[in-house]
Short mmCIF file of C-alpha atoms in Angstrom, two decimals:
data_model
loop_
_atom_site.label_atom_id
_atom_site.label_comp_id
_atom_site.label_asym_id
_atom_site.label_seq_id
_atom_site.Cartn_x
_atom_site.Cartn_y
_atom_site.Cartn_z
CA MET A 1 -14.87 7.86 5.57
CA THR A 2 -15.11 8.84 9.25
CA ARG A 3 -12.93 11.45 10.91
CA ASP A 4 -10.97 8.77 12.80
CA ARG A 5 -10.28 6.88 9.56
CA ARG A 6 -9.23 10.08 7.78
CA THR A 7 -6.89 10.89 10.66
CA GLY A 8 -5.45 7.39 10.56
CA ALA A 9 -4.91 7.57 6.80
CA ALA A 10 -3.17 10.94 7.10
CA LEU A 11 -0.95 9.63 9.89
CA ALA A 12 -0.07 6.54 7.88
CA LEU A 13 0.87 8.72 4.89
CA ALA A 14 3.09 10.87 7.09
CA LEU A 15 4.81 7.93 8.78
CA ASP A 16 5.29 5.87 5.63
CA VAL A 17 6.15 8.57 3.08
CA VAL A 18 6.65 12.13 4.31
CA ILE A 19 8.66 11.55 7.49
CA PRO A 20 11.09 8.97 6.00
CA LEU A 21 11.94 11.38 3.17
CA ALA A 22 12.31 14.27 5.62
CA VAL A 23 14.56 12.20 7.89
CA PHE A 24 16.75 11.02 5.02
CA TYR A 25 17.26 14.40 3.38
CA GLY A 26 17.53 16.16 6.74
CA ALA A 27 20.24 13.75 7.84
CA ARG A 28 22.09 14.15 4.57
CA ALA A 29 21.94 17.94 4.91
CA ALA A 30 23.44 17.56 8.39
CA GLY A 31 26.37 15.62 6.94
CA VAL A 32 25.29 12.09 7.88
CA ASN A 33 26.54 9.43 5.46
CA GLN A 34 24.12 7.87 3.00
CA TRP A 35 23.92 4.45 4.65
CA LEU A 36 23.14 5.78 8.14
CA ALA A 37 20.67 8.34 6.77
CA LEU A 38 18.79 5.56 5.01
CA LEU A 39 18.81 3.44 8.16
CA LEU A 40 17.34 6.29 10.19
CA ALA A 41 14.64 6.85 7.58
CA THR A 42 13.36 3.29 8.05
CA LEU A 43 12.34 3.95 11.65
CA ALA A 44 9.23 6.01 10.82
CA PRO A 45 7.10 3.11 9.49
CA LEU A 46 8.04 1.07 12.55
CA ALA A 47 6.91 3.98 14.70
CA GLY A 48 3.53 3.84 12.95
CA ILE A 49 3.16 0.15 13.71
CA GLY A 50 4.10 0.84 17.33
CA TRP A 51 1.50 3.59 17.55
CA THR A 52 -1.19 1.24 16.22
CA TRP A 53 -0.22 -1.43 18.74
CA ALA A 54 -0.27 1.09 21.60
CA ARG A 55 -3.85 2.04 20.72
CA SER A 56 -5.30 -1.41 20.10
CA ARG A 57 -2.86 -3.65 21.98
CA ARG A 58 -2.76 -6.04 19.05
CA LEU A 59 -0.89 -6.50 15.80
CA ASP A 60 -2.91 -7.57 12.79
CA PRO A 61 -1.37 -9.94 10.22
CA THR A 62 -0.50 -7.07 7.90
CA ALA A 63 1.56 -5.34 10.60
CA VAL A 64 3.36 -8.58 11.44
CA PHE A 65 4.10 -9.07 7.75
CA VAL A 66 5.53 -5.55 7.44
CA ILE A 67 7.71 -5.96 10.55
CA ALA A 68 9.07 -9.31 9.38
CA THR A 69 9.84 -7.99 5.90
CA MET A 70 11.56 -4.88 7.21
CA ALA A 71 13.55 -6.83 9.80
CA LEU A 72 14.81 -9.31 7.20
CA SER A 73 15.76 -6.60 4.72
CA LEU A 74 17.50 -4.56 7.41
CA LEU A 75 19.52 -7.58 8.49
CA VAL A 76 20.71 -8.00 4.91
CA ALA A 77 21.57 -4.31 4.67
CA LEU A 78 23.39 -4.32 8.02
CA ALA A 79 25.39 -7.37 7.01
CA SER A 80 26.42 -5.85 3.69
CA GLY A 81 26.90 -2.27 4.86
CA ASP A 82 25.84 -1.19 1.38
CA ALA A 83 23.61 1.86 0.93
CA ARG A 84 22.27 0.51 -2.35
CA ALA A 85 21.27 -2.77 -0.72
CA LEU A 86 19.39 -0.75 1.88
CA LEU A 87 17.64 1.17 -0.90
CA ALA A 88 16.73 -2.03 -2.73
CA ARG A 89 15.03 -3.38 0.42
CA GLU A 90 12.04 -1.15 -0.37
CA SER A 91 11.27 -3.44 -3.27
CA TRP A 92 10.87 -6.40 -0.91
CA LEU A 93 7.88 -4.83 0.76
CA THR A 94 6.09 -3.39 -2.25
CA GLY A 95 6.76 -6.53 -4.29
CA ALA A 96 5.42 -8.77 -1.52
CA VAL A 97 2.32 -6.60 -1.14
CA GLY A 98 1.69 -6.76 -4.89
CA LEU A 99 2.05 -10.53 -4.95
CA TRP A 100 -0.17 -10.80 -1.87
CA ILE A 101 -2.92 -8.80 -3.57
CA LEU A 102 -2.66 -10.82 -6.77
CA GLY A 103 -2.37 -14.15 -4.98
CA SER A 104 -5.37 -13.47 -2.75
CA MET A 105 -7.65 -13.79 -5.77
CA ALA A 106 -6.89 -17.51 -5.84
CA THR A 107 -8.37 -17.86 -2.35
CA GLY A 108 -11.81 -16.73 -3.55
CA ARG A 109 -11.69 -13.57 -1.44
CA PRO A 110 -9.42 -10.77 -2.70
CA PHE A 111 -7.39 -8.92 -0.10
CA LEU A 112 -8.68 -5.58 -1.41
CA LEU A 113 -12.23 -6.60 -0.48
CA ASP A 114 -11.23 -6.78 3.18
CA VAL A 115 -9.31 -3.51 2.93
CA ALA A 116 -12.33 -1.76 1.42
CA GLY A 117 -14.52 -3.00 4.24
CA LYS A 118 -12.12 -1.71 6.90
CA VAL A 119 -11.76 1.81 5.47
CA SER A 120 -15.43 2.31 4.53
CA PRO A 121 -18.29 3.58 6.74
CA THR A 122 -19.92 1.19 9.17
CA GLY A 123 -22.17 -1.32 7.45
CA MET A 124 -20.46 -1.18 4.08
CA ALA A 125 -18.35 -4.28 4.69
CA ALA A 126 -21.49 -6.43 4.81
CA ARG A 127 -22.78 -4.81 1.63
CA PHE A 128 -19.47 -5.48 -0.13
CA ASP A 129 -19.72 -9.13 0.90
CA ARG A 130 -23.24 -9.42 -0.51
CA LEU A 131 -22.28 -7.78 -3.78
CA TRP A 132 -19.15 -9.92 -4.09
CA ALA A 133 -21.18 -13.08 -3.61
CA GLY A 134 -24.13 -12.21 -5.82
CA ASN A 135 -23.33 -9.51 -8.35
CA ARG A 136 -21.20 -10.15 -11.43
CA VAL A 137 -20.57 -6.46 -12.16
CA PHE A 138 -19.17 -5.84 -8.68
CA HIS A 139 -17.27 -9.13 -8.78
CA ARG A 140 -15.50 -8.23 -12.04
CA TRP A 141 -14.71 -4.76 -10.72
CA VAL A 142 -13.02 -6.12 -7.57
CA VAL A 143 -11.00 -8.56 -9.68
CA LEU A 144 -9.90 -5.72 -11.98
CA ALA A 145 -8.97 -3.59 -8.95
CA SER A 146 -6.90 -6.44 -7.54
CA VAL A 147 -5.05 -6.90 -10.84
CA ALA A 148 -4.47 -3.15 -11.22
CA TRP A 149 -3.22 -2.55 -7.69
CA GLY A 150 -1.25 -5.78 -7.44
CA SER A 151 0.48 -5.13 -10.76
CA ALA A 152 1.26 -1.56 -9.70
CA PHE A 153 3.06 -2.72 -6.56
CA VAL A 154 4.97 -5.47 -8.37
CA LEU A 155 6.05 -3.01 -11.07
CA ASP A 156 7.07 -0.55 -8.35
CA ALA A 157 9.29 -3.23 -6.80
CA ILE A 158 11.06 -3.78 -10.11
CA ILE A 159 11.51 -0.06 -10.68
CA ARG A 160 12.91 0.44 -7.16
CA VAL A 161 15.60 -2.20 -7.73
CA VAL A 162 16.57 -0.57 -11.03
CA PHE A 163 16.67 2.86 -9.35
CA ALA A 164 18.72 1.54 -6.40
CA TYR A 165 21.53 0.30 -8.62
CA THR A 166 21.51 2.85 -11.42
CA LEU A 167 20.68 6.29 -9.96
CA ALA A 168 22.69 8.42 -7.57
CA VAL A 169 21.96 7.25 -4.01
CA ASP A 170 20.66 10.63 -2.86
CA THR A 171 18.05 10.77 -5.62
CA VAL A 172 16.64 7.26 -5.14
CA PRO A 173 14.30 7.87 -2.13
CA ALA A 174 12.50 10.75 -3.87
CA ALA A 175 12.47 9.00 -7.26
CA GLY A 176 11.04 5.83 -5.72
CA THR A 177 8.30 7.77 -3.95
CA VAL A 178 7.33 9.61 -7.13
CA SER A 179 7.28 6.32 -9.05
CA LEU A 180 4.97 4.68 -6.51
CA ILE A 181 2.60 7.67 -6.48
CA VAL A 182 2.39 7.66 -10.29
CA LEU A 183 1.68 3.93 -10.41
CA ILE A 184 -0.97 4.18 -7.69
CA VAL A 185 -2.68 7.09 -9.46
CA LEU A 186 -2.70 5.15 -12.73
CA ALA A 187 -4.05 2.00 -11.05
CA GLN A 188 -6.75 3.90 -9.20
CA GLY A 189 -7.65 5.81 -12.36
CA ILE A 190 -8.25 2.55 -14.21
CA VAL A 191 -10.32 1.22 -11.31
CA MET A 192 -12.49 4.34 -11.06
CA VAL A 193 -13.08 4.65 -14.82
CA TYR A 194 -14.13 1.02 -15.08
CA GLY A 195 -16.21 1.35 -11.93
CA ARG A 196 -18.19 4.21 -13.40
CA ARG A 197 -18.64 2.68 -16.84
CA SER A 198 -19.60 -0.75 -15.56
CA GLY A 199 -21.99 0.54 -12.91
CA ALA A 200 -20.03 -0.95 -9.99
CA LEU A 201 -19.75 2.41 -8.22
CA ALA A 202 -23.47 2.98 -8.67
CA LEU A 203 -24.11 -0.37 -7.01
CA ILE A 204 -22.08 0.69 -3.98
CA ARG A 205 -24.04 3.93 -3.75
CA GLU A 206 -27.31 2.01 -4.12
CA ARG A 207 -28.47 3.97 -7.12
CA GLU A 208 -31.55 2.78 -8.89
CA GLY A 209 -31.10 1.18 -12.27
CA ALA A 210 -27.58 -0.07 -11.71
CA PRO A 211 -26.76 -3.20 -13.72
CA THR A 212 -26.87 -6.47 -11.81
CA THR A 213 -25.47 -8.96 -14.32
#
């Protein structure tokens, strides 16, 4: 991964995870009520989308999807004035992402294949396309990755709704973040173990003797 991509990934992590938690708990420490603190914490991901647009002067479909989902969920939360409804809105996004990943397999080109091409070094996207089209080992690995990651996000959405309506409001943001991290680690662990055992990772690295069927 190039330096620019590493910087972008670190910035995305800060805007989507670290800063929202810091804003929420900082606001609560300052005496702001739960509902307003949660509302303020939602602004960081939107700031990240704005930063991306300012650099490239365009919004890709993923960014438009995120904005639309957040806007709809915020409208519901504003109308209800309920802190728990605002907490539950997180499940809309992660659930939709999970279903998007799973559903993309029906199109013949998994969403994760495009993501991998965008975050990998120059030239790897074309190699991924060739392997996807002509190598069964790589093909099965991408399908497994899509199932693992898609299921992780869908499960996270369910867990977030349960957390939102059963845990104390102040504990939900941190608990939801921990839950998502655990699920992502588990999903990626499954993907990497299978990738090594099947030879899919060796194919990506162009090692000799990697299986091709």
